[in-house]
Amino acid sequence: MQINPEQLKQLIEACLFVQAKPITLKEMRETVLAPFSVSRERIRTAVEELQRDYLPRGVQLVKVAGGYRFQSREELSPYLQVLWQEKAPKYSRATLETLAVIAYKQPVTRGDVEQVRGVAVGSHTIKVLIERNWIRVVGHKEVAGRPALYATTTEFLSYFGLDTLADLPPLTDPESLAALFSNREQATEQLEESTNE
């Protein structure tokens, strides 16, 4: 069955609006576009046109976690926060540092994370990250005890607005990881100060 370019854009746009998570070109082609004879390149062209169409709007079509989704413009976030009844959960420094080590050094064991952080990693910290679906077990290290190897998930990429791990800020030396933690702490303090004003 054939579909004209305008109908293709409309169907892709509607698909992206109703989907709760990023959707890849392949998923579009295999689901909502399955009844039509549409090449991957034609889908990509339609998505790129939609991205251009949404550039001046309050909502943008962005590529994250290997797929596409609509999201509000970042600069509008402070104004839109009043719409959310629930506050975003606060994560401990240990949780965020553990996540950063896993993201940058994956796959890693709990012992690897402890070595970088210099302190023990509580099982609760790992549990929180797994429950949040930001990390998962991807295997076991072939050493005594066969400890679990952890890596990030596509949900991690999606939540932090990254398309791939290559989009993480570069760390050029060991001090960069320490700087990352202190910058995050300063940003958290500034956010708390601005919230209390």
Short mmCIF file of the C-alpha atoms (twelve columns), coordinates in Angstrom:
data_MODEL
# 
_entry.id   MODEL 
# 
loop_
_atom_site.group_PDB 
_atom_site.id 
_atom_site.type_symbol 
_atom_site.label_atom_id 
_atom_site.label_alt_id 
_atom_site.label_comp_id 
_atom_site.label_asym_id 
_atom_site.label_seq_id 
_atom_site.Cartn_x 
_atom_site.Cartn_y 
_atom_site.Cartn_z 
_atom_site.pdbx_PDB_model_num 
ATOM 1   C CA . MET A 1   0.000  0.000   0.000  1 
ATOM 2   C CA . GLN A 2   1.267  3.508   -0.824 1 
ATOM 3   C CA . ILE A 3   1.309  6.589   1.408  1 
ATOM 4   C CA . ASN A 4   1.995  10.142  0.240  1 
ATOM 5   C CA . PRO A 5   4.688  12.305  1.941  1 
ATOM 6   C CA . GLU A 6   2.186  14.453  3.880  1 
ATOM 7   C CA . GLN A 7   0.298  11.412  5.200  1 
ATOM 8   C CA . LEU A 8   3.622  9.807   6.138  1 
ATOM 9   C CA . LYS A 9   4.621  12.875  8.189  1 
ATOM 10  C CA . GLN A 10  1.197  12.949  9.864  1 
ATOM 11  C CA . LEU A 11  1.347  9.275   10.805 1 
ATOM 12  C CA . ILE A 12  4.904  9.566   12.164 1 
ATOM 13  C CA . GLU A 13  3.960  12.711  14.098 1 
ATOM 14  C CA . ALA A 14  0.924  11.002  15.648 1 
ATOM 15  C CA . CYS A 15  2.975  7.900   16.442 1 
ATOM 16  C CA . LEU A 16  5.575  10.006  18.266 1 
ATOM 17  C CA . PHE A 17  2.919  11.896  20.226 1 
ATOM 18  C CA . VAL A 18  1.229  8.760   21.564 1 
ATOM 19  C CA . GLN A 19  4.423  6.832   22.293 1 
ATOM 20  C CA . ALA A 20  5.579  7.194   25.911 1 
ATOM 21  C CA . LYS A 21  9.216  6.441   25.108 1 
ATOM 22  C CA . PRO A 22  11.626 7.172   22.255 1 
ATOM 23  C CA . ILE A 23  10.867 5.131   19.149 1 
ATOM 24  C CA . THR A 24  13.416 4.151   16.513 1 
ATOM 25  C CA . LEU A 25  12.980 4.373   12.758 1 
ATOM 26  C CA . LYS A 26  13.019 0.576   12.638 1 
ATOM 27  C CA . GLU A 27  10.232 0.346   15.252 1 
ATOM 28  C CA . MET A 28  8.137  2.855   13.289 1 
ATOM 29  C CA . ARG A 29  8.642  0.874   10.092 1 
ATOM 30  C CA . GLU A 30  7.761  -2.439  11.771 1 
ATOM 31  C CA . THR A 31  4.672  -1.165  13.606 1 
ATOM 32  C CA . VAL A 32  2.561  1.787   12.441 1 
ATOM 33  C CA . LEU A 33  4.163  1.921   8.991  1 
ATOM 34  C CA . ALA A 34  4.121  -1.859  8.412  1 
ATOM 35  C CA . PRO A 35  1.071  -1.727  6.064  1 
ATOM 36  C CA . PHE A 36  2.866  0.736   3.758  1 
ATOM 37  C CA . SER A 37  5.735  0.400   1.303  1 
ATOM 38  C CA . VAL A 38  8.054  2.903   2.984  1 
ATOM 39  C CA . SER A 39  11.834 2.785   2.898  1 
ATOM 40  C CA . ARG A 40  13.933 3.577   5.947  1 
ATOM 41  C CA . GLU A 41  15.360 6.571   4.072  1 
ATOM 42  C CA . ARG A 42  11.894 7.952   3.380  1 
ATOM 43  C CA . ILE A 43  11.033 7.634   7.075  1 
ATOM 44  C CA . ARG A 44  14.280 9.377   8.038  1 
ATOM 45  C CA . THR A 45  13.517 12.227  5.596  1 
ATOM 46  C CA . ALA A 46  10.011 12.656  7.053  1 
ATOM 47  C CA . VAL A 47  11.419 12.713  10.620 1 
ATOM 48  C CA . GLU A 48  14.016 15.324  9.611  1 
ATOM 49  C CA . GLU A 49  11.267 17.466  8.064  1 
ATOM 50  C CA . LEU A 50  9.240  17.178  11.275 1 
ATOM 51  C CA . GLN A 51  12.306 18.233  13.274 1 
ATOM 52  C CA . ARG A 52  12.605 21.354  11.121 1 
ATOM 53  C CA . ASP A 53  8.852  22.031  11.400 1 
ATOM 54  C CA . TYR A 54  9.090  22.003  15.208 1 
ATOM 55  C CA . LEU A 55  12.252 24.144  15.544 1 
ATOM 56  C CA . PRO A 56  10.419 27.413  16.315 1 
ATOM 57  C CA . ARG A 57  7.832  25.770  18.593 1 
ATOM 58  C CA . GLY A 58  7.690  25.096  22.312 1 
ATOM 59  C CA . VAL A 59  7.913  21.362  21.660 1 
ATOM 60  C CA . GLN A 60  10.793 19.821  19.738 1 
ATOM 61  C CA . LEU A 61  11.405 16.476  18.096 1 
ATOM 62  C CA . VAL A 62  14.711 15.181  19.452 1 
ATOM 63  C CA . LYS A 63  16.813 12.077  19.027 1 
ATOM 64  C CA . VAL A 64  17.517 10.317  22.327 1 
ATOM 65  C CA . ALA A 65  18.428 6.767   23.303 1 
ATOM 66  C CA . GLY A 66  18.648 5.757   19.631 1 
ATOM 67  C CA . GLY A 67  15.059 6.828   18.923 1 
ATOM 68  C CA . TYR A 68  12.934 9.945   18.591 1 
ATOM 69  C CA . ARG A 69  10.520 11.674  20.955 1 
ATOM 70  C CA . PHE A 70  8.798  15.005  21.455 1 
ATOM 71  C CA . GLN A 71  9.821  17.074  24.452 1 
ATOM 72  C CA . SER A 72  9.451  20.647  25.610 1 
ATOM 73  C CA . ARG A 73  12.215 23.133  24.899 1 
ATOM 74  C CA . GLU A 74  14.772 23.139  27.684 1 
ATOM 75  C CA . GLU A 75  14.515 26.888  28.270 1 
ATOM 76  C CA . LEU A 76  10.784 26.516  29.037 1 
ATOM 77  C CA . SER A 77  11.364 24.015  31.844 1 
ATOM 78  C CA . PRO A 78  11.333 26.554  34.716 1 
ATOM 79  C CA . TYR A 79  7.862  27.752  33.636 1 
ATOM 80  C CA . LEU A 80  6.453  24.271  33.125 1 
ATOM 81  C CA . GLN A 81  7.563  22.874  36.493 1 
ATOM 82  C CA . VAL A 82  4.444  24.288  38.168 1 
ATOM 83  C CA . LEU A 83  2.419  21.702  36.225 1 
ATOM 84  C CA . TRP A 84  4.055  18.757  37.986 1 
ATOM 85  C CA . GLN A 85  2.440  17.905  41.298 1 
ATOM 86  C CA . GLU A 86  5.183  15.539  42.380 1 
ATOM 87  C CA . LYS A 87  8.698  16.701  43.020 1 
ATOM 88  C CA . ALA A 88  11.450 14.805  41.293 1 
ATOM 89  C CA . PRO A 89  13.052 12.323  43.675 1 
ATOM 90  C CA . LYS A 90  16.310 13.420  45.232 1 
ATOM 91  C CA . TYR A 91  19.183 11.016  44.908 1 
ATOM 92  C CA . SER A 92  22.056 10.765  47.337 1 
ATOM 93  C CA . ARG A 93  25.563 11.757  46.381 1 
ATOM 94  C CA . ALA A 94  26.562 8.077   46.618 1 
ATOM 95  C CA . THR A 95  23.834 7.114   44.141 1 
ATOM 96  C CA . LEU A 96  24.779 9.791   41.623 1 
ATOM 97  C CA . GLU A 97  28.511 9.077   41.929 1 
ATOM 98  C CA . THR A 98  27.885 5.349   41.477 1 
ATOM 99  C CA . LEU A 99  25.789 6.058   38.382 1 
ATOM 100 C CA . ALA A 100 28.511 8.327   36.961 1 
ATOM 101 C CA . VAL A 101 31.206 5.688   37.457 1 
ATOM 102 C CA . ILE A 102 29.039 3.023   35.810 1 
ATOM 103 C CA . ALA A 103 28.178 5.336   32.900 1 
ATOM 104 C CA . TYR A 104 31.791 6.250   32.179 1 
ATOM 105 C CA . LYS A 105 33.527 2.948   32.907 1 
ATOM 106 C CA . GLN A 106 30.935 0.299   31.990 1 
ATOM 107 C CA . PRO A 107 30.729 -2.590  32.263 1 
ATOM 108 C CA . VAL A 108 31.934 -2.495  35.881 1 
ATOM 109 C CA . THR A 109 31.547 -4.477  39.052 1 
ATOM 110 C CA . ARG A 110 30.544 -3.051  42.402 1 
ATOM 111 C CA . GLY A 111 34.196 -3.461  43.435 1 
ATOM 112 C CA . ASP A 112 35.313 -1.371  40.442 1 
ATOM 113 C CA . VAL A 113 32.930 1.401   41.509 1 
ATOM 114 C CA . GLU A 114 34.228 1.193   45.088 1 
ATOM 115 C CA . GLN A 115 37.799 1.492   43.845 1 
ATOM 116 C CA . VAL A 116 37.012 4.683   41.893 1 
ATOM 117 C CA . ARG A 117 34.898 6.229   44.666 1 
ATOM 118 C CA . GLY A 118 37.208 5.131   47.482 1 
ATOM 119 C CA . VAL A 119 34.288 3.975   49.647 1 
ATOM 120 C CA . ALA A 120 31.977 0.986   49.830 1 
ATOM 121 C CA . VAL A 121 28.861 0.958   47.651 1 
ATOM 122 C CA . GLY A 122 25.770 -0.050  49.565 1 
ATOM 123 C CA . SER A 123 23.435 -2.630  48.079 1 
ATOM 124 C CA . HIS A 124 20.628 -0.064  48.444 1 
ATOM 125 C CA . THR A 125 22.450 2.263   46.026 1 
ATOM 126 C CA . ILE A 126 22.653 -0.434  43.344 1 
ATOM 127 C CA . LYS A 127 19.046 -1.449  44.042 1 
ATOM 128 C CA . VAL A 128 17.810 2.159   43.542 1 
ATOM 129 C CA . LEU A 129 19.613 2.419   40.183 1 
ATOM 130 C CA . ILE A 130 18.261 -0.944  39.004 1 
ATOM 131 C CA . GLU A 131 14.701 -0.097  40.127 1 
ATOM 132 C CA . ARG A 132 14.948 3.241   38.296 1 
ATOM 133 C CA . ASN A 133 15.990 1.175   35.240 1 
ATOM 134 C CA . TRP A 134 19.134 3.278   34.779 1 
ATOM 135 C CA . ILE A 135 21.480 0.291   35.126 1 
ATOM 136 C CA . ARG A 136 21.241 -3.457  34.616 1 
ATOM 137 C CA . VAL A 137 23.362 -6.566  35.023 1 
ATOM 138 C CA . VAL A 138 25.015 -7.364  31.686 1 
ATOM 139 C CA . GLY A 139 27.096 -10.351 32.767 1 
ATOM 140 C CA . HIS A 140 29.518 -11.603 35.382 1 
ATOM 141 C CA . LYS A 141 33.247 -11.049 35.685 1 
ATOM 142 C CA . GLU A 142 35.273 -14.234 35.334 1 
ATOM 143 C CA . VAL A 143 36.983 -14.025 38.729 1 
ATOM 144 C CA . ALA A 144 36.379 -15.648 42.098 1 
ATOM 145 C CA . GLY A 145 32.802 -15.021 43.189 1 
ATOM 146 C CA . ARG A 146 31.758 -13.997 39.646 1 
ATOM 147 C CA . PRO A 147 30.582 -10.488 40.580 1 
ATOM 148 C CA . ALA A 148 27.879 -8.871  38.485 1 
ATOM 149 C CA . LEU A 149 28.887 -6.451  35.729 1 
ATOM 150 C CA . TYR A 150 26.722 -3.325  35.507 1 
ATOM 151 C CA . ALA A 151 26.031 -1.058  32.533 1 
ATOM 152 C CA . THR A 152 23.562 1.704   31.775 1 
ATOM 153 C CA . THR A 153 20.286 1.219   29.911 1 
ATOM 154 C CA . THR A 154 18.444 3.028   27.133 1 
ATOM 155 C CA . GLU A 155 16.171 4.402   29.885 1 
ATOM 156 C CA . PHE A 156 19.274 6.087   31.360 1 
ATOM 157 C CA . LEU A 157 20.027 7.659   27.963 1 
ATOM 158 C CA . SER A 158 16.429 8.761   27.551 1 
ATOM 159 C CA . TYR A 159 16.140 10.279  31.048 1 
ATOM 160 C CA . PHE A 160 19.335 12.290  30.664 1 
ATOM 161 C CA . GLY A 161 18.563 13.325  27.071 1 
ATOM 162 C CA . LEU A 162 21.472 11.452  25.502 1 
ATOM 163 C CA . ASP A 163 21.367 9.678   22.159 1 
ATOM 164 C CA . THR A 164 24.428 7.506   22.856 1 
ATOM 165 C CA . LEU A 165 27.068 7.169   25.576 1 
ATOM 166 C CA . ALA A 166 29.387 9.162   23.315 1 
ATOM 167 C CA . ASP A 167 27.225 12.188  24.212 1 
ATOM 168 C CA . LEU A 168 28.435 12.066  27.823 1 
ATOM 169 C CA . PRO A 169 30.754 14.973  28.652 1 
ATOM 170 C CA . PRO A 170 34.358 13.861  28.003 1 
ATOM 171 C CA . LEU A 171 36.561 12.894  30.920 1 
ATOM 172 C CA . THR A 172 40.179 13.385  29.939 1 
ATOM 173 C CA . ASP A 173 41.884 12.489  33.218 1 
ATOM 174 C CA . PRO A 174 41.112 10.958  36.645 1 
ATOM 175 C CA . GLU A 175 40.617 14.435  38.119 1 
ATOM 176 C CA . SER A 176 37.719 14.995  35.712 1 
ATOM 177 C CA . LEU A 177 35.589 12.459  37.551 1 
ATOM 178 C CA . ALA A 178 36.209 14.274  40.836 1 
ATOM 179 C CA . ALA A 179 35.364 17.554  39.107 1 
ATOM 180 C CA . LEU A 180 32.158 16.041  37.780 1 
ATOM 181 C CA . PHE A 181 31.081 15.156  41.316 1 
ATOM 182 C CA . SER A 182 31.928 18.594  42.727 1 
ATOM 183 C CA . ASN A 183 30.194 20.367  39.797 1 
ATOM 184 C CA . ARG A 184 27.088 18.270  40.373 1 
ATOM 185 C CA . GLU A 185 27.160 19.146  44.072 1 
ATOM 186 C CA . GLN A 186 27.491 22.863  43.302 1 
ATOM 187 C CA . ALA A 187 24.632 22.674  40.792 1 
ATOM 188 C CA . THR A 188 22.450 20.893  43.370 1 
ATOM 189 C CA . GLU A 189 23.226 23.564  45.975 1 
ATOM 190 C CA . GLN A 190 22.410 26.341  43.486 1 
ATOM 191 C CA . LEU A 191 19.154 24.629  42.545 1 
ATOM 192 C CA . GLU A 192 18.166 24.290  46.199 1 
ATOM 193 C CA . GLU A 193 19.022 27.957  46.835 1 
ATOM 194 C CA . SER A 194 16.920 29.118  43.870 1 
ATOM 195 C CA . THR A 195 14.024 26.899  44.975 1 
ATOM 196 C CA . ASN A 196 14.067 28.400  48.476 1 
ATOM 197 C CA . GLU A 197 13.913 32.002  47.179 1 
# 
